[in-house]
């Protein structure tokens, strides 16, 4: 009975002896310490019991020092002044000479320093904020209120079967509370059907969805940051999550083919925003999001002009996103971390992989943590070096290759340098570095030497990126542009023509598709690049875009709920968009292009939405 | 706020109790005698004895109860029997209960806890420390869940010396544990104890327990556990026999009110609306309530013109209120306190819902305006002189526009402020603090007017009466006090609780005060004579919040046991048990029509309960006879639960129009 033991906790006579010694009383008989220990324990317990009263009345859950003071004052004892720990007092443990001690660490305070430092900021004053907790019995889904459907509940909905779900539905069924969604009264005779409520959006939700997606990929940076902010903070998004997930996933598929770097960046920022939202249970949609992010990291080409555009930033950003996905969602059952690592590893092993893919793979691996760098990246160093060397010194190299190699080299230096510093012992000899790491050995040696000479300050890294995970771990929900200079937004200036690239690109083609099944004959506008550039875009590690012919665009939606980036063939692909029309090229203004892209994404997302619904209906007989 | 001159005298006269007086005299005499004896003034003592005709026995008796020496008080625990018997006897008792008839089993098992405690104390008293520990460890697990808190406290006592200062000890020492048994059960218990020669238990039964025997069917487990939990057992049956006038006072002068109503049309925008009375429906005023006390039972201050005006405004407001029921739930407006850093303790909202007073751990009291209208101080005396007192807008003119601000801070206390309360006309704020004082503040000047010193220990709660003038306070000295604002001495002391009095509220007719305590009982006190007229047991934790229904018939209480209990006042019966909160409940409040009960607490949620359903199911006709069954179905009674983001709910309050206001500090989670 641990509880009983707690109740019986006492001060030991050893403690009394130690305390006595610290007060200068050295010879104290055993008998006396025992009596004192018992009495002290009793009195302490009494005081703590009294102090608990003050805690209850102070409406706190944690006993504070002031409670003890108050209890002492009630007992007419002078309180112990000077203990003002806000948090629980941090006891330290020490042992030695056969004794064990717990003590409070008191640091010496340098008064001079205390005086010279500027005053701390005054804590903010108390203020009142009012909001509607409930309107005529219905709790509105506003940021001030907790999410209407908690994460646990969202999880339950997935993991539990329909029978367990029933009472849950009934509970919320009577009180419609989702953004004005009117309550669906479930007739009792349709119990066996999986309720479709979760996938039906109210008009407001549809409007919201439209607004958000348009803003996220639109041209106005202000609106975008507002939309992302909303995605990252609003508690009531859970019902729209499947749509957003599909939007992102489809958007990436299409835009990778288009090499539309800007849109890919926007989509990744959406991923980040959705991940930042604490009210969402994302596990359900990882199978869509992870491949999308992965694509943005390792895809061979992400932009129209590889030599000029900063697609490296997108890869870095994606890598950090992936690292935080791993950190957040990896469990022993889904093994995301190891599966992702394997995917990256296989790209590294592929001798034909282009430098940009290598860069993505290395960056993805490095963000996952130093352990991964040590076990996977550093052993690959010779082969990496070879690739870099080939691209720099080999014949028939293009300027693109050179730039890429330079980027890869800097990335490796930045991430592997600190690890190697710890791995290798002091004298850094260039020869031995070259023997171990090949071509890059020289630069690595130089870098490590510099690291050693400046132990505290990180030497200016060759690339402009800073510490890896910083932009993700900040819990503060601020607008992304303003706060994190490491998000791809900061690279915008380097690619000022991002949106206009498509306009003067000769290969941008607009195609109109129509959904074969839909009665409304929705027209879809698709952007596509020339056959020449499309075909090689499909690289082996890329998870989901299957080789497309220049004239046809397939969009596959997989049914498998788990993420299977490497084995797409196992699931039955369903084709939504199939028709192809002869390419008609036209010149459009940048604005028109972007809005065209938006509408395309919208319609794609709609198609995906339909898909989700059909999927649900198909599952019904099974349950 | 001017009361008749003789208010205090009246009360004192009413409260005169000759018997009490005699007892007091005797006590005083005995004390004097004791003093004389101590100082060896034998002759004087003998003379005094002779003169006052005091019997030796009285003094002895008095000494025993007054003496702080453990030995004399606890000598009852002196027992020479072998410590090993205790195990055996307790086991035997358990065995007997196990073997008894099923109908009696749950009744008899009430015995186990008090017998266990007293056996343990006997062991401790007779210096069998190890046996006591062993005994405790073995049997403490067997006790009911709701006794565990007390047992933790008891486990601290392991030595004879410890017994003097333990709170629980005092309780068990000064009073007998009350157990209610049916006659059958009691007789079988007696028979068993006699047959088996279970002397230890028998002695305990005779010395320390009070068995309240009743005729009729033994009670079942639910009935017993609903009433169990008190620190000293259940209430005796005779404790709840006296008549309680729980009706509302007759409303005076309807005609005048109607006149006022027209008048108030112009005065609508005056800054200080006053309202000394909870609203009541006009239909009720016509026929006097048979349960109502005479209007003169407790002297109340006469209504001033401004009070009448305010009452008319309140009445008009109440006509606009929404009728609440299970199918028409109120809206809740939540006031979150940001950056309060664990500092916010108490909150109160004025009756007209325009101001909020908050007590903080850093000793200050802050008053906020929750309407767009800012708070202003009154002008200085010199400037006030210049104002034309006959002017229509004189109330507006006396305020100093330059002092307008969102909130006002009032400093004066020297310890955490555990309660704040507005007077019904919101011209005063009352606050009570850890420093043992209750302070009265003015909302015209935002300064301290009076400091009431009486409690020497922290004052946990304070509350204004429904008609103003009177207020009550309760504190760690185990007493509640009744005060009038104009006297610095308390008018009444309500003493009888065995532990801290945590909460206090006035009955809507101002004739009664209800207190909730850490001894897990609720007591209703008569203001006129200071007597305890109801003892309600059933809570399993400290009672932190109390609320009367607007008609005064019912009481809601809640506390650290996460439950809200509904009581009826005529007989003191428990009607409903509302389970659903997962942490302490800090505040309960009835809607203005009494149909819905709102509760909020540390589990970050506001819950609405169907109080009307509980009351309807146990209508008064049924109550004539036996104790009604307790309604406790969460599903049908819980109308709604509204979680907040990590904001504990410190106060819930219905506006006159039945909008629910709730307030609490937001705690940031890292």
PDB file of N, CA, C and O in Angstrom, chain B residues 537-579:
ATOM      1  N   UNK B 537     -26.552  15.962   7.017  1.00  0.00           N
ATOM      2  CA  UNK B 537     -25.349  15.181   6.730  1.00  0.00           C
ATOM      3  C   UNK B 537     -25.537  14.447   5.417  1.00  0.00           C
ATOM      4  O   UNK B 537     -26.659  14.125   5.040  1.00  0.00           O
ATOM      5  N   UNK B 538     -24.454  14.184   4.783  1.00  0.00           N
ATOM      6  CA  UNK B 538     -24.512  13.473   3.515  1.00  0.00           C
ATOM      7  C   UNK B 538     -23.336  13.825   2.624  1.00  0.00           C
ATOM      8  O   UNK B 538     -22.971  13.062   1.747  1.00  0.00           O
ATOM      9  N   UNK B 539     -22.741  14.972   2.866  1.00  0.00           N
ATOM     10  CA  UNK B 539     -21.554  15.318   2.092  1.00  0.00           C
ATOM     11  C   UNK B 539     -20.376  14.476   2.564  1.00  0.00           C
ATOM     12  O   UNK B 539     -20.289  14.114   3.730  1.00  0.00           O
ATOM     13  N   UNK B 540     -19.488  14.213   1.647  1.00  0.00           N
ATOM     14  CA  UNK B 540     -18.322  13.405   1.979  1.00  0.00           C
ATOM     15  C   UNK B 540     -17.049  14.241   1.922  1.00  0.00           C
ATOM     16  O   UNK B 540     -15.954  13.712   1.865  1.00  0.00           O
ATOM     17  N   UNK B 541     -17.210  15.547   1.889  1.00  0.00           N
ATOM     18  CA  UNK B 541     -16.046  16.430   1.859  1.00  0.00           C
ATOM     19  C   UNK B 541     -16.449  17.802   2.367  1.00  0.00           C
ATOM     20  O   UNK B 541     -17.619  18.033   2.712  1.00  0.00           O
ATOM     21  N   UNK B 542     -15.493  18.712   2.421  1.00  0.00           N
ATOM     22  CA  UNK B 542     -15.791  20.075   2.866  1.00  0.00           C
ATOM     23  C   UNK B 542     -16.844  20.697   1.959  1.00  0.00           C
ATOM     24  O   UNK B 542     -16.864  20.437   0.757  1.00  0.00           O
ATOM     25  N   UNK B 543     -17.673  21.538   2.556  1.00  0.00           N
ATOM     26  CA  UNK B 543     -18.739  22.163   1.775  1.00  0.00           C
ATOM     27  C   UNK B 543     -18.302  23.576   1.426  1.00  0.00           C
ATOM     28  O   UNK B 543     -18.130  24.423   2.295  1.00  0.00           O
ATOM     29  N   UNK B 544     -18.097  23.819   0.151  1.00  0.00           N
ATOM     30  CA  UNK B 544     -17.525  25.095  -0.269  1.00  0.00           C
ATOM     31  C   UNK B 544     -18.570  26.068  -0.775  1.00  0.00           C
ATOM     32  O   UNK B 544     -18.324  27.253  -0.872  1.00  0.00           O
ATOM     33  N   UNK B 545     -19.728  25.566  -1.121  1.00  0.00           N
ATOM     34  CA  UNK B 545     -20.700  26.477  -1.715  1.00  0.00           C
ATOM     35  C   UNK B 545     -22.119  26.085  -1.326  1.00  0.00           C
ATOM     36  O   UNK B 545     -22.453  24.898  -1.259  1.00  0.00           O
ATOM     37  N   UNK B 546     -22.938  27.100  -1.075  1.00  0.00           N
ATOM     38  CA  UNK B 546     -24.329  26.885  -0.682  1.00  0.00           C
ATOM     39  C   UNK B 546     -25.194  27.850  -1.470  1.00  0.00           C
ATOM     40  O   UNK B 546     -24.765  28.955  -1.796  1.00  0.00           O
ATOM     41  N   UNK B 547     -26.421  27.443  -1.769  1.00  0.00           N
ATOM     42  CA  UNK B 547     -27.337  28.369  -2.429  1.00  0.00           C
ATOM     43  C   UNK B 547     -28.763  27.972  -2.104  1.00  0.00           C
ATOM     44  O   UNK B 547     -29.117  26.787  -2.199  1.00  0.00           O
ATOM     45  N   UNK B 548     -29.571  28.943  -1.682  1.00  0.00           N
ATOM     46  CA  UNK B 548     -30.996  28.690  -1.469  1.00  0.00           C
ATOM     47  C   UNK B 548     -31.720  28.902  -2.788  1.00  0.00           C
ATOM     48  O   UNK B 548     -31.349  29.758  -3.600  1.00  0.00           O
ATOM     49  N   UNK B 549     -32.786  28.136  -2.983  1.00  0.00           N
ATOM     50  CA  UNK B 549     -33.637  28.405  -4.131  1.00  0.00           C
ATOM     51  C   UNK B 549     -34.349  29.728  -3.869  1.00  0.00           C
ATOM     52  O   UNK B 549     -34.532  30.121  -2.722  1.00  0.00           O
ATOM     53  N   UNK B 550     -34.771  30.437  -4.926  1.00  0.00           N
ATOM     54  CA  UNK B 550     -35.367  31.759  -4.723  1.00  0.00           C
ATOM     55  C   UNK B 550     -36.602  31.722  -3.811  1.00  0.00           C
ATOM     56  O   UNK B 550     -36.884  32.697  -3.123  1.00  0.00           O
ATOM     57  N   UNK B 551     -37.341  30.615  -3.798  1.00  0.00           N
ATOM     58  CA  UNK B 551     -38.518  30.550  -2.936  1.00  0.00           C
ATOM     59  C   UNK B 551     -38.166  30.119  -1.509  1.00  0.00           C
ATOM     60  O   UNK B 551     -39.040  30.043  -0.659  1.00  0.00           O
ATOM     61  N   UNK B 552     -36.908  29.813  -1.260  1.00  0.00           N
ATOM     62  CA  UNK B 552     -36.480  29.495   0.097  1.00  0.00           C
ATOM     63  C   UNK B 552     -36.801  28.090   0.567  1.00  0.00           C
ATOM     64  O   UNK B 552     -36.481  27.730   1.689  1.00  0.00           O
ATOM     65  N   UNK B 553     -37.420  27.293  -0.270  1.00  0.00           N
ATOM     66  CA  UNK B 553     -37.789  25.938   0.158  1.00  0.00           C
ATOM     67  C   UNK B 553     -36.617  24.973   0.093  1.00  0.00           C
ATOM     68  O   UNK B 553     -36.581  24.003   0.822  1.00  0.00           O
ATOM     69  N   UNK B 554     -35.717  25.220  -0.817  1.00  0.00           N
ATOM     70  CA  UNK B 554     -34.683  24.236  -1.086  1.00  0.00           C
ATOM     71  C   UNK B 554     -33.289  24.838  -0.927  1.00  0.00           C
ATOM     72  O   UNK B 554     -33.102  26.043  -1.013  1.00  0.00           O
ATOM     73  N   UNK B 555     -32.366  23.951  -0.722  1.00  0.00           N
ATOM     74  CA  UNK B 555     -30.980  24.359  -0.577  1.00  0.00           C
ATOM     75  C   UNK B 555     -30.117  23.473  -1.468  1.00  0.00           C
ATOM     76  O   UNK B 555     -30.346  22.269  -1.551  1.00  0.00           O
ATOM     77  N   UNK B 556     -29.165  24.081  -2.137  1.00  0.00           N
ATOM     78  CA  UNK B 556     -28.180  23.307  -2.898  1.00  0.00           C
ATOM     79  C   UNK B 556     -26.837  23.496  -2.236  1.00  0.00           C
ATOM     80  O   UNK B 556     -26.512  24.584  -1.762  1.00  0.00           O
ATOM     81  N   UNK B 557     -26.067  22.438  -2.154  1.00  0.00           N
ATOM     82  CA  UNK B 557     -24.758  22.542  -1.524  1.00  0.00           C
ATOM     83  C   UNK B 557     -23.770  21.735  -2.336  1.00  0.00           C
ATOM     84  O   UNK B 557     -24.133  20.754  -2.980  1.00  0.00           O
ATOM     85  N   UNK B 558     -22.530  22.156  -2.292  1.00  0.00           N
ATOM     86  CA  UNK B 558     -21.515  21.446  -3.063  1.00  0.00           C
ATOM     87  C   UNK B 558     -20.163  21.666  -2.415  1.00  0.00           C
ATOM     88  O   UNK B 558     -19.980  22.609  -1.650  1.00  0.00           O
ATOM     89  N   UNK B 559     -19.248  20.798  -2.721  1.00  0.00           N
ATOM     90  CA  UNK B 559     -17.938  20.943  -2.093  1.00  0.00           C
ATOM     91  C   UNK B 559     -16.890  20.060  -2.706  1.00  0.00           C
ATOM     92  O   UNK B 559     -16.948  19.725  -3.888  1.00  0.00           O
ATOM     93  N   UNK B 560     -15.923  19.670  -1.881  1.00  0.00           N
ATOM     94  CA  UNK B 560     -14.765  18.950  -2.395  1.00  0.00           C
ATOM     95  C   UNK B 560     -15.072  17.498  -2.740  1.00  0.00           C
ATOM     96  O   UNK B 560     -14.219  16.807  -3.271  1.00  0.00           O
ATOM     97  N   UNK B 561     -16.272  17.037  -2.416  1.00  0.00           N
ATOM     98  CA  UNK B 561     -16.594  15.651  -2.787  1.00  0.00           C
ATOM     99  C   UNK B 561     -17.165  15.557  -4.198  1.00  0.00           C
ATOM    100  O   UNK B 561     -17.703  14.515  -4.574  1.00  0.00           O
ATOM    101  N   UNK B 562     -17.064  16.637  -4.960  1.00  0.00           N
ATOM    102  CA  UNK B 562     -17.445  16.690  -6.375  1.00  0.00           C
ATOM    103  C   UNK B 562     -18.943  16.517  -6.611  1.00  0.00           C
ATOM    104  O   UNK B 562     -19.370  16.277  -7.727  1.00  0.00           O
ATOM    105  N   UNK B 563     -19.735  16.600  -5.550  1.00  0.00           N
ATOM    106  CA  UNK B 563     -21.161  16.366  -5.722  1.00  0.00           C
ATOM    107  C   UNK B 563     -21.946  17.617  -5.369  1.00  0.00           C
ATOM    108  O   UNK B 563     -21.506  18.438  -4.577  1.00  0.00           O
ATOM    109  N   UNK B 564     -23.101  17.734  -5.971  1.00  0.00           N
ATOM    110  CA  UNK B 564     -24.029  18.785  -5.584  1.00  0.00           C
ATOM    111  C   UNK B 564     -25.225  18.090  -4.946  1.00  0.00           C
ATOM    112  O   UNK B 564     -25.781  17.161  -5.531  1.00  0.00           O
ATOM    113  N   UNK B 565     -25.577  18.492  -3.740  1.00  0.00           N
ATOM    114  CA  UNK B 565     -26.715  17.878  -3.067  1.00  0.00           C
ATOM    115  C   UNK B 565     -27.854  18.890  -2.970  1.00  0.00           C
ATOM    116  O   UNK B 565     -27.633  20.083  -2.790  1.00  0.00           O
ATOM    117  N   UNK B 566     -29.057  18.378  -3.108  1.00  0.00           N
ATOM    118  CA  UNK B 566     -30.244  19.231  -3.002  1.00  0.00           C
ATOM    119  C   UNK B 566     -31.032  18.822  -1.757  1.00  0.00           C
ATOM    120  O   UNK B 566     -31.302  17.640  -1.553  1.00  0.00           O
ATOM    121  N   UNK B 567     -31.373  19.813  -0.934  1.00  0.00           N
ATOM    122  CA  UNK B 567     -32.056  19.555   0.322  1.00  0.00           C
ATOM    123  C   UNK B 567     -33.379  20.285   0.329  1.00  0.00           C
ATOM    124  O   UNK B 567     -33.572  21.266  -0.361  1.00  0.00           O
ATOM    125  N   UNK B 568     -34.214  19.807   1.232  1.00  0.00           N
ATOM    126  CA  UNK B 568     -35.510  20.428   1.403  1.00  0.00           C
ATOM    127  C   UNK B 568     -35.482  20.939   2.829  1.00  0.00           C
ATOM    128  O   UNK B 568     -34.864  20.336   3.705  1.00  0.00           O
ATOM    129  N   UNK B 569     -36.120  22.086   3.097  1.00  0.00           N
ATOM    130  CA  UNK B 569     -35.913  22.745   4.379  1.00  0.00           C
ATOM    131  C   UNK B 569     -36.941  22.372   5.443  1.00  0.00           C
ATOM    132  O   UNK B 569     -36.698  22.507   6.629  1.00  0.00           O
ATOM    133  N   UNK B 570     -38.108  21.905   5.022  1.00  0.00           N
ATOM    134  CA  UNK B 570     -39.136  21.650   6.030  1.00  0.00           C
ATOM    135  C   UNK B 570     -38.695  20.556   7.009  1.00  0.00           C
ATOM    136  O   UNK B 570     -38.835  20.692   8.210  1.00  0.00           O
ATOM    137  N   UNK B 571     -38.166  19.467   6.457  1.00  0.00           N
ATOM    138  CA  UNK B 571     -37.736  18.360   7.317  1.00  0.00           C
ATOM    139  C   UNK B 571     -36.225  18.155   7.289  1.00  0.00           C
ATOM    140  O   UNK B 571     -35.709  17.351   8.036  1.00  0.00           O
ATOM    141  N   UNK B 572     -35.570  18.836   6.421  1.00  0.00           N
ATOM    142  CA  UNK B 572     -34.136  18.629   6.288  1.00  0.00           C
ATOM    143  C   UNK B 572     -33.791  17.368   5.525  1.00  0.00           C
ATOM    144  O   UNK B 572     -32.747  16.758   5.751  1.00  0.00           O
ATOM    145  N   UNK B 573     -34.658  16.977   4.612  1.00  0.00           N
ATOM    146  CA  UNK B 573     -34.395  15.755   3.853  1.00  0.00           C
ATOM    147  C   UNK B 573     -33.481  16.026   2.674  1.00  0.00           C
ATOM    148  O   UNK B 573     -33.548  17.090   2.059  1.00  0.00           O
ATOM    149  N   UNK B 574     -32.705  15.021   2.378  1.00  0.00           N
ATOM    150  CA  UNK B 574     -31.884  15.060   1.164  1.00  0.00           C
ATOM    151  C   UNK B 574     -32.759  14.630  -0.003  1.00  0.00           C
ATOM    152  O   UNK B 574     -33.376  13.568   0.044  1.00  0.00           O
ATOM    153  N   UNK B 575     -32.836  15.447  -1.035  1.00  0.00           N
ATOM    154  CA  UNK B 575     -33.720  15.117  -2.158  1.00  0.00           C
ATOM    155  C   UNK B 575     -32.949  14.579  -3.354  1.00  0.00           C
ATOM    156  O   UNK B 575     -33.387  13.648  -4.010  1.00  0.00           O
ATOM    157  N   UNK B 576     -31.853  15.195  -3.654  1.00  0.00           N
ATOM    158  CA  UNK B 576     -31.161  14.797  -4.874  1.00  0.00           C
ATOM    159  C   UNK B 576     -29.656  14.851  -4.715  1.00  0.00           C
ATOM    160  O   UNK B 576     -29.124  15.628  -3.928  1.00  0.00           O
ATOM    161  N   UNK B 577     -29.014  14.001  -5.478  1.00  0.00           N
ATOM    162  CA  UNK B 577     -27.560  13.948  -5.453  1.00  0.00           C
ATOM    163  C   UNK B 577     -27.122  14.093  -6.899  1.00  0.00           C
ATOM    164  O   UNK B 577     -27.429  13.249  -7.728  1.00  0.00           O
ATOM    165  N   UNK B 578     -26.451  15.188  -7.222  1.00  0.00           N
ATOM    166  CA  UNK B 578     -26.098  15.457  -8.617  1.00  0.00           C
ATOM    167  C   UNK B 578     -24.625  15.141  -8.809  1.00  0.00           C
ATOM    168  O   UNK B 578     -23.756  15.866  -8.334  1.00  0.00           O
ATOM    169  N   UNK B 579     -24.384  14.035  -9.475  1.00  0.00           N
ATOM    170  CA  UNK B 579     -23.002  13.605  -9.678  1.00  0.00           C
ATOM    171  C   UNK B 579     -22.621  13.868 -11.118  1.00  0.00           C
ATOM    172  O   UNK B 579     -23.399  13.622 -12.024  1.00  0.00           O
TER     173      UNK B 579
END
